[in-house]
Coordinates of C-alpha atoms in Angstrom, one line a residue:
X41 CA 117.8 66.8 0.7
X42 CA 116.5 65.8 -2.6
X43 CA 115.0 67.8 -5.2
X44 CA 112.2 67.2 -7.5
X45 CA 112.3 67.7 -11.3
X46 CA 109.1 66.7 -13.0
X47 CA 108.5 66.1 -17.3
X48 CA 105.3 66.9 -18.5
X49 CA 104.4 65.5 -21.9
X50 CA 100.8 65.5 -24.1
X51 CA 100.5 64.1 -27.8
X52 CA 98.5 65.6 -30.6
X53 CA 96.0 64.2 -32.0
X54 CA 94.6 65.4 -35.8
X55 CA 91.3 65.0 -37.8
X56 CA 90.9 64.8 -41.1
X57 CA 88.2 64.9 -43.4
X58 CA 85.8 65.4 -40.3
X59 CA 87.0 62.6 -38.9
X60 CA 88.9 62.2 -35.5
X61 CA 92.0 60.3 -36.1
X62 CA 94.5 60.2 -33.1
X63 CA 96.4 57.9 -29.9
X64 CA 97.2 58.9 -26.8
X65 CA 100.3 58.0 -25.1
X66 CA 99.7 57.1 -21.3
X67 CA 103.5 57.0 -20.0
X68 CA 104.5 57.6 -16.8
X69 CA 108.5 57.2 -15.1
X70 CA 109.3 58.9 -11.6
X71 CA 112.7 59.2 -9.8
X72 CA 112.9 61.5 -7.0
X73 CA 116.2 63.0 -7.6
X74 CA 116.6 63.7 -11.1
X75 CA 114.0 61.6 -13.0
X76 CA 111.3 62.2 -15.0
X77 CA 107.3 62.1 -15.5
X78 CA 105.8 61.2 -19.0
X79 CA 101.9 62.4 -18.1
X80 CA 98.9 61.5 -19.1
X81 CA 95.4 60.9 -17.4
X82 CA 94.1 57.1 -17.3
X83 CA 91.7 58.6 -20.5
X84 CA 94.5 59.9 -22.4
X85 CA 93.5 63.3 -21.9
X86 CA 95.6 65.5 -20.0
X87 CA 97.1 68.0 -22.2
X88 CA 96.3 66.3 -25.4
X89 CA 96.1 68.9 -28.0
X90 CA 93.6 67.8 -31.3
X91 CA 93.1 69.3 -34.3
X92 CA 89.7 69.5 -35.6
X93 CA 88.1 70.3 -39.1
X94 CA 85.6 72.2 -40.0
X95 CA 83.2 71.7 -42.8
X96 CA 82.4 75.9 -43.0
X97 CA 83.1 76.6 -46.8
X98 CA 82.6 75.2 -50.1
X99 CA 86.7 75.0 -50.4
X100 CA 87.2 72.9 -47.8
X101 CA 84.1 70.7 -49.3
X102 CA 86.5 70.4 -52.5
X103 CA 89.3 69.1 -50.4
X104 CA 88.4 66.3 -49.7
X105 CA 86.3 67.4 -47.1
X106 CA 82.6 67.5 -49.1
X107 CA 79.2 65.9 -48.2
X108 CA 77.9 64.4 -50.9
X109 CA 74.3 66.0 -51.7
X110 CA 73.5 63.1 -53.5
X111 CA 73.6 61.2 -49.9
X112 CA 71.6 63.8 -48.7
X113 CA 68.8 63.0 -51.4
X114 CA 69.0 59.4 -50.1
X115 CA 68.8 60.2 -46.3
X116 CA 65.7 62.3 -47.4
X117 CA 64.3 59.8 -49.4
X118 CA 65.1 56.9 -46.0
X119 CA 63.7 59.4 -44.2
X120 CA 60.5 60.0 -46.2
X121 CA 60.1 55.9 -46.2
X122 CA 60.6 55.5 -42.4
X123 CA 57.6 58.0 -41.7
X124 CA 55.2 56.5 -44.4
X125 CA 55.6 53.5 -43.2
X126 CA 55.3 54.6 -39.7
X127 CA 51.7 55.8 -41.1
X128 CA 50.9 52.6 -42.5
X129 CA 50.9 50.8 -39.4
X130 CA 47.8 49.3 -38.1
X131 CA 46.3 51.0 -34.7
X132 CA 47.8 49.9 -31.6
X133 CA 45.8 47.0 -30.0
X134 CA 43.7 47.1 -26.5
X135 CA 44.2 45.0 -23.9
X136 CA 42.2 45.4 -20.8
X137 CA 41.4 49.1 -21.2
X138 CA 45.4 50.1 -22.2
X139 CA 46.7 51.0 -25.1
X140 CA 50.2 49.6 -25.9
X141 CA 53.3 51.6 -27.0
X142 CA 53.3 52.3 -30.7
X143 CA 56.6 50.4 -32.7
X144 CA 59.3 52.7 -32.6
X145 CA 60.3 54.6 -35.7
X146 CA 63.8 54.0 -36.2
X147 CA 65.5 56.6 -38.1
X148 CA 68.0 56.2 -41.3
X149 CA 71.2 54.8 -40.7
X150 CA 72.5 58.5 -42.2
X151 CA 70.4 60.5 -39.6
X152 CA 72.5 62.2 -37.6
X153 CA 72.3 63.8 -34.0
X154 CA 74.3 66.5 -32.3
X155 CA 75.9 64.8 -28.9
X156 CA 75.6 68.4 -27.3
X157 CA 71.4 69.1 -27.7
X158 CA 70.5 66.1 -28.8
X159 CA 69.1 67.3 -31.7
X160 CA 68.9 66.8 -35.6
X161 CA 72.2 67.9 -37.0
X162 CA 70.3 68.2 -40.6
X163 CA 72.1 69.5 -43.8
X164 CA 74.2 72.3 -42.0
X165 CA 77.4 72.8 -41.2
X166 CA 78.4 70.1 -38.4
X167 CA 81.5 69.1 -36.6
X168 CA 83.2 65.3 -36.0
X169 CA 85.1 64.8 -33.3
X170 CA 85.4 62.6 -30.4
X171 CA 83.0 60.2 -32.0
X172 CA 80.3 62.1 -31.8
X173 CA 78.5 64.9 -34.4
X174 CA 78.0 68.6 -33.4
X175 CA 76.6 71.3 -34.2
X176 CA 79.4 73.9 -33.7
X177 CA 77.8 76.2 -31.2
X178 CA 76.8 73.1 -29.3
X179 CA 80.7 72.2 -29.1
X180 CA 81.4 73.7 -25.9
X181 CA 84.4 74.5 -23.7
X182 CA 83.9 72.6 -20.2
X183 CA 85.9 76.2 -18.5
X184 CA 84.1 79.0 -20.1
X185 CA 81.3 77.3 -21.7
X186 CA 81.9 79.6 -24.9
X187 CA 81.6 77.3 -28.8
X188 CA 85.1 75.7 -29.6
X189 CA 85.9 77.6 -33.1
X190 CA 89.6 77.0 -33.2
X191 CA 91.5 73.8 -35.7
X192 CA 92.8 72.9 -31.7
X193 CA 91.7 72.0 -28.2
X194 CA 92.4 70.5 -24.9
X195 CA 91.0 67.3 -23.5
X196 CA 91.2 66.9 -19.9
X197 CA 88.8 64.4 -17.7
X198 CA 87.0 63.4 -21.5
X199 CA 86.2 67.0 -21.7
X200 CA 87.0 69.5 -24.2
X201 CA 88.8 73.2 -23.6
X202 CA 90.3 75.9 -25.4
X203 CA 94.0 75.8 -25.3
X204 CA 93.8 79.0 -23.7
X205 CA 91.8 77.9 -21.3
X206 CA 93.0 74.7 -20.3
X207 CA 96.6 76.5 -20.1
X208 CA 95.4 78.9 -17.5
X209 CA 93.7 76.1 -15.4
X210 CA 95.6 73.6 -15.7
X211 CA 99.3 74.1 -17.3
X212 CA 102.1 74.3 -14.8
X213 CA 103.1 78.2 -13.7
X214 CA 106.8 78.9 -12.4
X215 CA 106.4 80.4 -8.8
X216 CA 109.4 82.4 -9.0
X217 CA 108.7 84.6 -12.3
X218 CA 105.3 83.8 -12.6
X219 CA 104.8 82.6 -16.3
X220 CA 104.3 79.7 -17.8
X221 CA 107.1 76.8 -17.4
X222 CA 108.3 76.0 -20.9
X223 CA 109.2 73.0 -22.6
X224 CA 112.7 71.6 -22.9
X225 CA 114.3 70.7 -26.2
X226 CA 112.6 67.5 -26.7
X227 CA 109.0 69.7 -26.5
X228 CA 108.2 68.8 -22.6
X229 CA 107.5 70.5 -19.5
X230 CA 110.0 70.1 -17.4
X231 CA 110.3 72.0 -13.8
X232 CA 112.0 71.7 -10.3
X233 CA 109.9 71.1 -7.3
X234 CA 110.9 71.3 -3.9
X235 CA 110.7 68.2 -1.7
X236 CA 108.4 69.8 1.2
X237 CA 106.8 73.0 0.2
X238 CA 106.6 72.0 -3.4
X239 CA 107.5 75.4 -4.8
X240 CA 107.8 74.7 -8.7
X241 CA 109.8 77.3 -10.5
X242 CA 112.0 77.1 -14.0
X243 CA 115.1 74.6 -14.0
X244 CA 117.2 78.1 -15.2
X245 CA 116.4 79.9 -12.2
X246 CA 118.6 77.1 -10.3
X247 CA 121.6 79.1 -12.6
X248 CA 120.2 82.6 -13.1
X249 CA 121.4 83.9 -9.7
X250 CA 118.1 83.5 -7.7
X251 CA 118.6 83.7 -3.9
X252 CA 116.7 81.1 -1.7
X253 CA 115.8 81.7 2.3
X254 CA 118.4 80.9 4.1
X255 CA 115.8 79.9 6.7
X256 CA 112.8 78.0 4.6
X257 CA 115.1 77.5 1.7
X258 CA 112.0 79.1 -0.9
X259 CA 113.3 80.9 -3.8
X260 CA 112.5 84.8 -4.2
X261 CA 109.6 85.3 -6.0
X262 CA 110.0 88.0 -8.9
X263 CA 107.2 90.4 -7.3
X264 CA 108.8 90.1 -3.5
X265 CA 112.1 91.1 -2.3
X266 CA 114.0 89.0 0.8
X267 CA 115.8 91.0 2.9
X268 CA 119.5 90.9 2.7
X269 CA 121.2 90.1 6.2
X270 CA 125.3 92.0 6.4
X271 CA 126.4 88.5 5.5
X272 CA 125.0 88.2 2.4
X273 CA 122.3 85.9 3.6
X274 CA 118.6 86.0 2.3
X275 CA 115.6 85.9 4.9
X276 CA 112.3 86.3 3.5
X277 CA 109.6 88.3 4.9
X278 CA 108.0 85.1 6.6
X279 CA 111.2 84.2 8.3
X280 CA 111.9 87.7 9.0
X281 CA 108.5 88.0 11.2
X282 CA 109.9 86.0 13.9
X283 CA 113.8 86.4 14.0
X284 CA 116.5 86.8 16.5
X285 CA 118.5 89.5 15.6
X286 CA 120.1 90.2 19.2
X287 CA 121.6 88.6 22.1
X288 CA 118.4 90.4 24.1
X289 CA 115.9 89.0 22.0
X290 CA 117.8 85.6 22.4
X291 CA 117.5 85.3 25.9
X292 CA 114.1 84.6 26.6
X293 CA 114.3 81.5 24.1
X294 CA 117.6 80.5 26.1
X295 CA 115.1 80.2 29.3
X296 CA 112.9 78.3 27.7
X297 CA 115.5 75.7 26.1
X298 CA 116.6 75.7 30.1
X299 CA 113.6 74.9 31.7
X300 CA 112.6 72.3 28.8
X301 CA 116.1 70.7 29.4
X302 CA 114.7 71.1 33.3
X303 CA 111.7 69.2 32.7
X304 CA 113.7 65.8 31.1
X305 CA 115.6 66.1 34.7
X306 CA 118.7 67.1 32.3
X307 CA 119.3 70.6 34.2
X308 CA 122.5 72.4 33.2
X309 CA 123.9 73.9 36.5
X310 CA 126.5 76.2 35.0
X311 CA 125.6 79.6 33.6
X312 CA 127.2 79.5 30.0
X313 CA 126.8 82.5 28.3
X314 CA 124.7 82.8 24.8
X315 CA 126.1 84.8 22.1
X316 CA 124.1 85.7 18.7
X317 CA 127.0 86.2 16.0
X318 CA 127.5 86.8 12.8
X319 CA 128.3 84.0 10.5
X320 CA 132.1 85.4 10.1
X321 CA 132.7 85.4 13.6
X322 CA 131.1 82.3 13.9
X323 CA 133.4 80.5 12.0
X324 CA 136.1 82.7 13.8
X325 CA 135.1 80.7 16.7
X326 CA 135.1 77.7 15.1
X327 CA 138.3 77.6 13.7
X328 CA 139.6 78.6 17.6
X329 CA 138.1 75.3 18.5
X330 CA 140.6 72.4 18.9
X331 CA 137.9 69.9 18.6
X332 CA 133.9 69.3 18.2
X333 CA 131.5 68.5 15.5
X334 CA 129.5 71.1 13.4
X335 CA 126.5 71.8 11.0
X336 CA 127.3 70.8 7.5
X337 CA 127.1 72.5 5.0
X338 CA 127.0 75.4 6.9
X339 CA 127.7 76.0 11.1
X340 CA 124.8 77.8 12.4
X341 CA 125.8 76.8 15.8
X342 CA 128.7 76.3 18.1
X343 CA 129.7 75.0 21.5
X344 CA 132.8 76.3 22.9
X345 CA 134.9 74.5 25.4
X346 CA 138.3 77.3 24.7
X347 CA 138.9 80.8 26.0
X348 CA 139.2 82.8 22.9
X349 CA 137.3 86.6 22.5
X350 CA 134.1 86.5 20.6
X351 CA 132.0 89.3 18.8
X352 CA 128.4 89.3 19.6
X353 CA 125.2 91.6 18.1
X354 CA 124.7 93.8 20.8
X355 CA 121.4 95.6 19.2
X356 CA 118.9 94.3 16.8
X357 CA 119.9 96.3 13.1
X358 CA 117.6 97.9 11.2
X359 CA 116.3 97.2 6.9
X360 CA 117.2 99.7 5.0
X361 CA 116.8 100.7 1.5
X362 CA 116.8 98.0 -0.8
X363 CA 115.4 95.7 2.1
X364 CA 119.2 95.5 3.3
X365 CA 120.4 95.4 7.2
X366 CA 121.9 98.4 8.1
X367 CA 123.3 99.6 11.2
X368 CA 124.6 96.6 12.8
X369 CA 126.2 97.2 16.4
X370 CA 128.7 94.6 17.6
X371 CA 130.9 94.5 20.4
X372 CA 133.6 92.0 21.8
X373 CA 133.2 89.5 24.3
X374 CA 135.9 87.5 26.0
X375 CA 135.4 84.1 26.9
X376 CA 136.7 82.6 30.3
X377 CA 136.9 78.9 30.6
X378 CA 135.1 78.3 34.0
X379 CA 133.9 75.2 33.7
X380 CA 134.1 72.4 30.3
X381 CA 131.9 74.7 27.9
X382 CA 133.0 78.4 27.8
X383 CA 130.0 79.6 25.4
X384 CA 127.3 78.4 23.3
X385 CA 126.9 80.7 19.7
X386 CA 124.3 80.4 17.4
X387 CA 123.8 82.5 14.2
X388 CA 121.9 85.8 14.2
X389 CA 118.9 86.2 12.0
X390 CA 117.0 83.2 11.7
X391 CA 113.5 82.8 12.8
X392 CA 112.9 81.5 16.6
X393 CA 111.9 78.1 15.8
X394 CA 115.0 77.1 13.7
X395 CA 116.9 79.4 16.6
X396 CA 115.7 77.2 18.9
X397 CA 116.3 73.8 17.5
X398 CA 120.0 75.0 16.9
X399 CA 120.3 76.0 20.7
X400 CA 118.4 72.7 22.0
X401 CA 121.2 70.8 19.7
X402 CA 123.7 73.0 21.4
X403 CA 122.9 72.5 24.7
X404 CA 123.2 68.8 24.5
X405 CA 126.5 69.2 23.4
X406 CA 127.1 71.4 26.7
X407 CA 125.3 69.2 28.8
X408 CA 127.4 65.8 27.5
X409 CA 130.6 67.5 28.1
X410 CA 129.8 68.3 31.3
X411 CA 128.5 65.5 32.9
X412 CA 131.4 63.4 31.8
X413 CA 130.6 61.8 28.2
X414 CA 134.5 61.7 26.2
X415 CA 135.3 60.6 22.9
X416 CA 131.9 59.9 21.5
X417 CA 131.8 59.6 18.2
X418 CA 130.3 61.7 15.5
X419 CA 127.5 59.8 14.7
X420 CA 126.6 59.3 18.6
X421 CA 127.0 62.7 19.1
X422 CA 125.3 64.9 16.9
X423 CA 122.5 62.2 16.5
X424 CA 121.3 62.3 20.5
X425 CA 121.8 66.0 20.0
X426 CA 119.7 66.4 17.0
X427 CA 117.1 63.7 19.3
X428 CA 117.0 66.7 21.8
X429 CA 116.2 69.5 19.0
X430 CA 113.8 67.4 17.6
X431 CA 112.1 66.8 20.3
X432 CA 112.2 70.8 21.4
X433 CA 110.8 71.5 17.4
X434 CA 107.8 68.8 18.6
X435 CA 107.1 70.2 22.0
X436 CA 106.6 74.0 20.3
X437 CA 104.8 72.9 17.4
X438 CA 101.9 71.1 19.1
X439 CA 102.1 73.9 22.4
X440 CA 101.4 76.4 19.6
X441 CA 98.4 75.1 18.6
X442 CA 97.0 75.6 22.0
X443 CA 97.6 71.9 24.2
X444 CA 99.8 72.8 27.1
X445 CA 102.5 70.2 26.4
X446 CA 105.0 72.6 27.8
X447 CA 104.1 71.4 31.1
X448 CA 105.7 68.1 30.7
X449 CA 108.8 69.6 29.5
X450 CA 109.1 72.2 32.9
X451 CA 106.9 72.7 35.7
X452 CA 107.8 76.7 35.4
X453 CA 106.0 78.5 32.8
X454 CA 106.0 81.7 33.6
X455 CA 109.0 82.8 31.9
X456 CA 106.9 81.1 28.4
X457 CA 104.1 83.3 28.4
X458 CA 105.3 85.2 25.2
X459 CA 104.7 81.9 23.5
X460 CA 100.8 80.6 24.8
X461 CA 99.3 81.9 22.1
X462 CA 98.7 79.7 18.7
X463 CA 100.9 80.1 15.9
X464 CA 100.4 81.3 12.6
X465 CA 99.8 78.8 10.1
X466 CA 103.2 79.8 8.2
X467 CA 105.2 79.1 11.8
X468 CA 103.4 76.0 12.1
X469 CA 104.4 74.8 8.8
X470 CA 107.9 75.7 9.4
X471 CA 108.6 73.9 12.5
X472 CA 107.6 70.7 10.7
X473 CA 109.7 71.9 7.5
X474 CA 112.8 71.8 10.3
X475 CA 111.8 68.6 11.7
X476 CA 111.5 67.4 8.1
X477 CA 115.3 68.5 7.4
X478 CA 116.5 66.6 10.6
X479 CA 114.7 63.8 9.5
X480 CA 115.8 63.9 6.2
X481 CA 119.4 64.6 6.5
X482 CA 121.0 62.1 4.5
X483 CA 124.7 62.8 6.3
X484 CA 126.2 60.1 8.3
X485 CA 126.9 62.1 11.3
X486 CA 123.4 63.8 11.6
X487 CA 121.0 61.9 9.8
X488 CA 122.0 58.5 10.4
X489 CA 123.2 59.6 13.7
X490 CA 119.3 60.8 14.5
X491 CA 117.8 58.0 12.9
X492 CA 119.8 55.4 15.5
X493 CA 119.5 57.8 18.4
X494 CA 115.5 58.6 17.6
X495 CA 115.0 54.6 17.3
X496 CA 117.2 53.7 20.6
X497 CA 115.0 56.8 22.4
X498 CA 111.3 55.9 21.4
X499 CA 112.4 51.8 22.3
X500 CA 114.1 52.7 25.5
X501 CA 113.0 56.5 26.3
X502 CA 115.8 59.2 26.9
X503 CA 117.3 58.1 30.4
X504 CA 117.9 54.9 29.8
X505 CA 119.6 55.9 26.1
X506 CA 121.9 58.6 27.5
X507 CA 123.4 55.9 30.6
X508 CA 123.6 53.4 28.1
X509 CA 126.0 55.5 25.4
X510 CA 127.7 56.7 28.9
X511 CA 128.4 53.0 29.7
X512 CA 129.4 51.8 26.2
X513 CA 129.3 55.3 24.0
X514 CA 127.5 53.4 21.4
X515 CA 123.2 53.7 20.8
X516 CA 121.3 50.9 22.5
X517 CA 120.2 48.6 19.4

């Protein structure tokens, strides 16, 4: 799954002698691994600090920095000329009852005008910047609307901010410790970004130690503690809201997998047993196979086919102090090969829609086996198995926002009435962030493996898929 690391970088721009002098970069470069943004707005102004002089004091007049009073005297004098002449003009003539407009008066090429109010900037104290005059409490930030004092400001949209204040709207905060992201050596923002819930956060807290879900993949948040499963696993509180922890909370979700399997006319006849495990005696198991594919990186689920003694979470455990799982019961449970698949295990903890895609990708394995398909390869494999969990994760996530698509996946739906309601917004999102990881999976095995089986499905639909891979093991193209 690819990660996101973004540059931010803004210019500075400097007056002098009341005077804006400045240019604005306007770079941009994007790679969606490990590349890089140089930002700035169309205008040049995102995050573009300037530096702006005052004329306040006489000292700063003597550095270079002075209005002449003698061009005052001559601006007064213009001005003086434009009005007498402006009195000097003969009356307006009539025509037809109407008076026409009088000849503007057209003030001194020196007269200046403050682009806030509008009005007469006079002989006081004024300020030059953004080609325009000001008076300086007309010079107003666009956030707080209070008079820009500072030598520095923001521009963002062709409007001016305090630093402070365009910082707090608009510079980028880490998600995990909450402050400011700061700038690399080369003075740029720089963060990480995750590729679906676009959690930014520091690029150090990638090496500080900070724990991710183990579910949603998020990291923990300074000001929230995840709960820390016996395995060393992190859940966070989300996750935690709707996970199995128990072979008893498991089996209603097993039905329900059953009867969708039921509904594609793909019934599984035999009673295989469902075990929730830890992830030690998960890979226990898997080491007891002799053959079979599994989850990469790490196996969160497991379809037995040998006769080996298994131990299985027999009550849900309890949080403790230090949001840690205490109190875990387990118990043995020996396996007896009655038919081609002994068992199905998937890994305790996680919540029931990422439970339920491992179970539906599972149970495809169990159903293959059993109705004959040998020495598919990988690729064919886990890809029309991933097909089925994908198509499980789609079915809940649209049923749980109230259509009754469950009816076209089992005529039966009794046994689903712990799941009619609508979800919570959160459980939505993370059925599609599941669907987005089989979609995205860039391994050969699953994620090409999906992307053939997915294509071959939607052309030819499901039946005609699974007899054609039974007839030549291969996707239909």
């Amino acid at each position: 799954m690819g990660w996101m690391n973004k540059i931010l970088k803004g210019p500075s721009l400097k007056i002098s002698g009341g005077q804006y002098h400045g240019k604005s970069a306007d770079d941009k470069l994007w790679n969606e691994t490990f590349g890089s943004w140089d930002i700035q707005s169309e205008s040049g102004n995102e995050d573009i600090d300037h530096a702006i002089a005052l004329s306040l004091s006489e000292e700063e007049q003597e550095k270079g920095k002075v209005i002449d009073n003698k061009s005052y005297a001559e601006e007064d004098e213009q001005l003086a000329r434009a009005l007498q002449e402006s009195l000097n003009v003969d009356s307006p003539p009539r025509s037809n009852g109407q008076t026409d407009q009088p000849p503007q008066v057209l003030f001194p090429s020196g007269f200046r005008i403050c682009a806030g109010c509008k009005n007469e900037i006079g002989h006081g104290r004024y300020l030059s910047c953004m080609g325009s005059l000001w008076h300086p409490d007309c010079f107003r930030c666009h956030a707080c609307n209070q008079p820009i004092s500072d030598y520095e400001f923001s521009m963002y949209e062709n409007f001016p901010y305090h630093k402070s204040c365009y910082r707090e709207l608009y510079y980028p905060k880490c998600d995990v410790c909450k402050h400011y992201i700061p700038t690399n050596r080369s003075g740029l923002v720089e963060y990480r970004a995750h590729p679906f819930w676009l959690q930014k956060y520091c690029p150090s807290h990638e090496l500080d130690g900070t724990p991710r879900c183990c579910s949603c993949e998020r990291m923990e948040p300074r000001d929230t503690k995840y709960v820390t499963l016996d395995d060393g696993r992190k859940l966070c509180l989300e996750c935690l809201n709707s996970a199995i922890m128990d072979n008893n909370e498991c089996q209603p979700l097993y039905l329900d997998i059953k009867e969708f399997y039921e509904g594609l006319n793909m019934k599984v006849e035999q009673q295989i047993p469902l075990l929730l495990v830890e992830r030690q005696a998960l890979n226990e198991a898997m080491e007891g196979e002799k053959n079979g594919h599994h989850h990469i990186p790490e196996t969160r689920g497991l379809c037995l086919s040998e006769e080996q003694t298994v131990s299985t979470i027999l009550q849900r455990p309890i949080i403790g102090p230090g949001n840690r799982i205490i109190d875990m019961l387990t118990g043995p449970y020996r396996l007896i090969r009655r038919c081609d698949v002994t068992a199905i295990l998937v890994l305790y903890g996680l919540p029931r829609l990422l439970t339920g895609s491992i179970l539906a990708h599972e149970m495809m394995h169990a159903w293959l086996r059993l109705k004959g398909y040998r020495a598919l390869s990988p690729q064919v494999e886990e890809g029309i198995c991933q097909v089925l969990a994908h198509m499980w994760l789609e079915s809940e996530i649209i049923s749980g926002t109230g259509s009754n698509i469950a009816s076209s996946s089992s005529s039966s739906s009794s046994s689903n009435s712990y799941k009619k309601g609508p979800r919570s917004k959160f459980e939505r999102k993370l059925g599609e962030f599941f669907k987005h990881q089989i979609e995205s999976d860039s391994s050969s095995a699953y994620g090409d493996g999906f992307r053939a089986g997915n294509r071959a499905v939607l052309r030819y639909g499901l039946r005609s898929t699974l007899d054609h891979i039974g007839f030549t093991g291969i996707f239909p193209y």
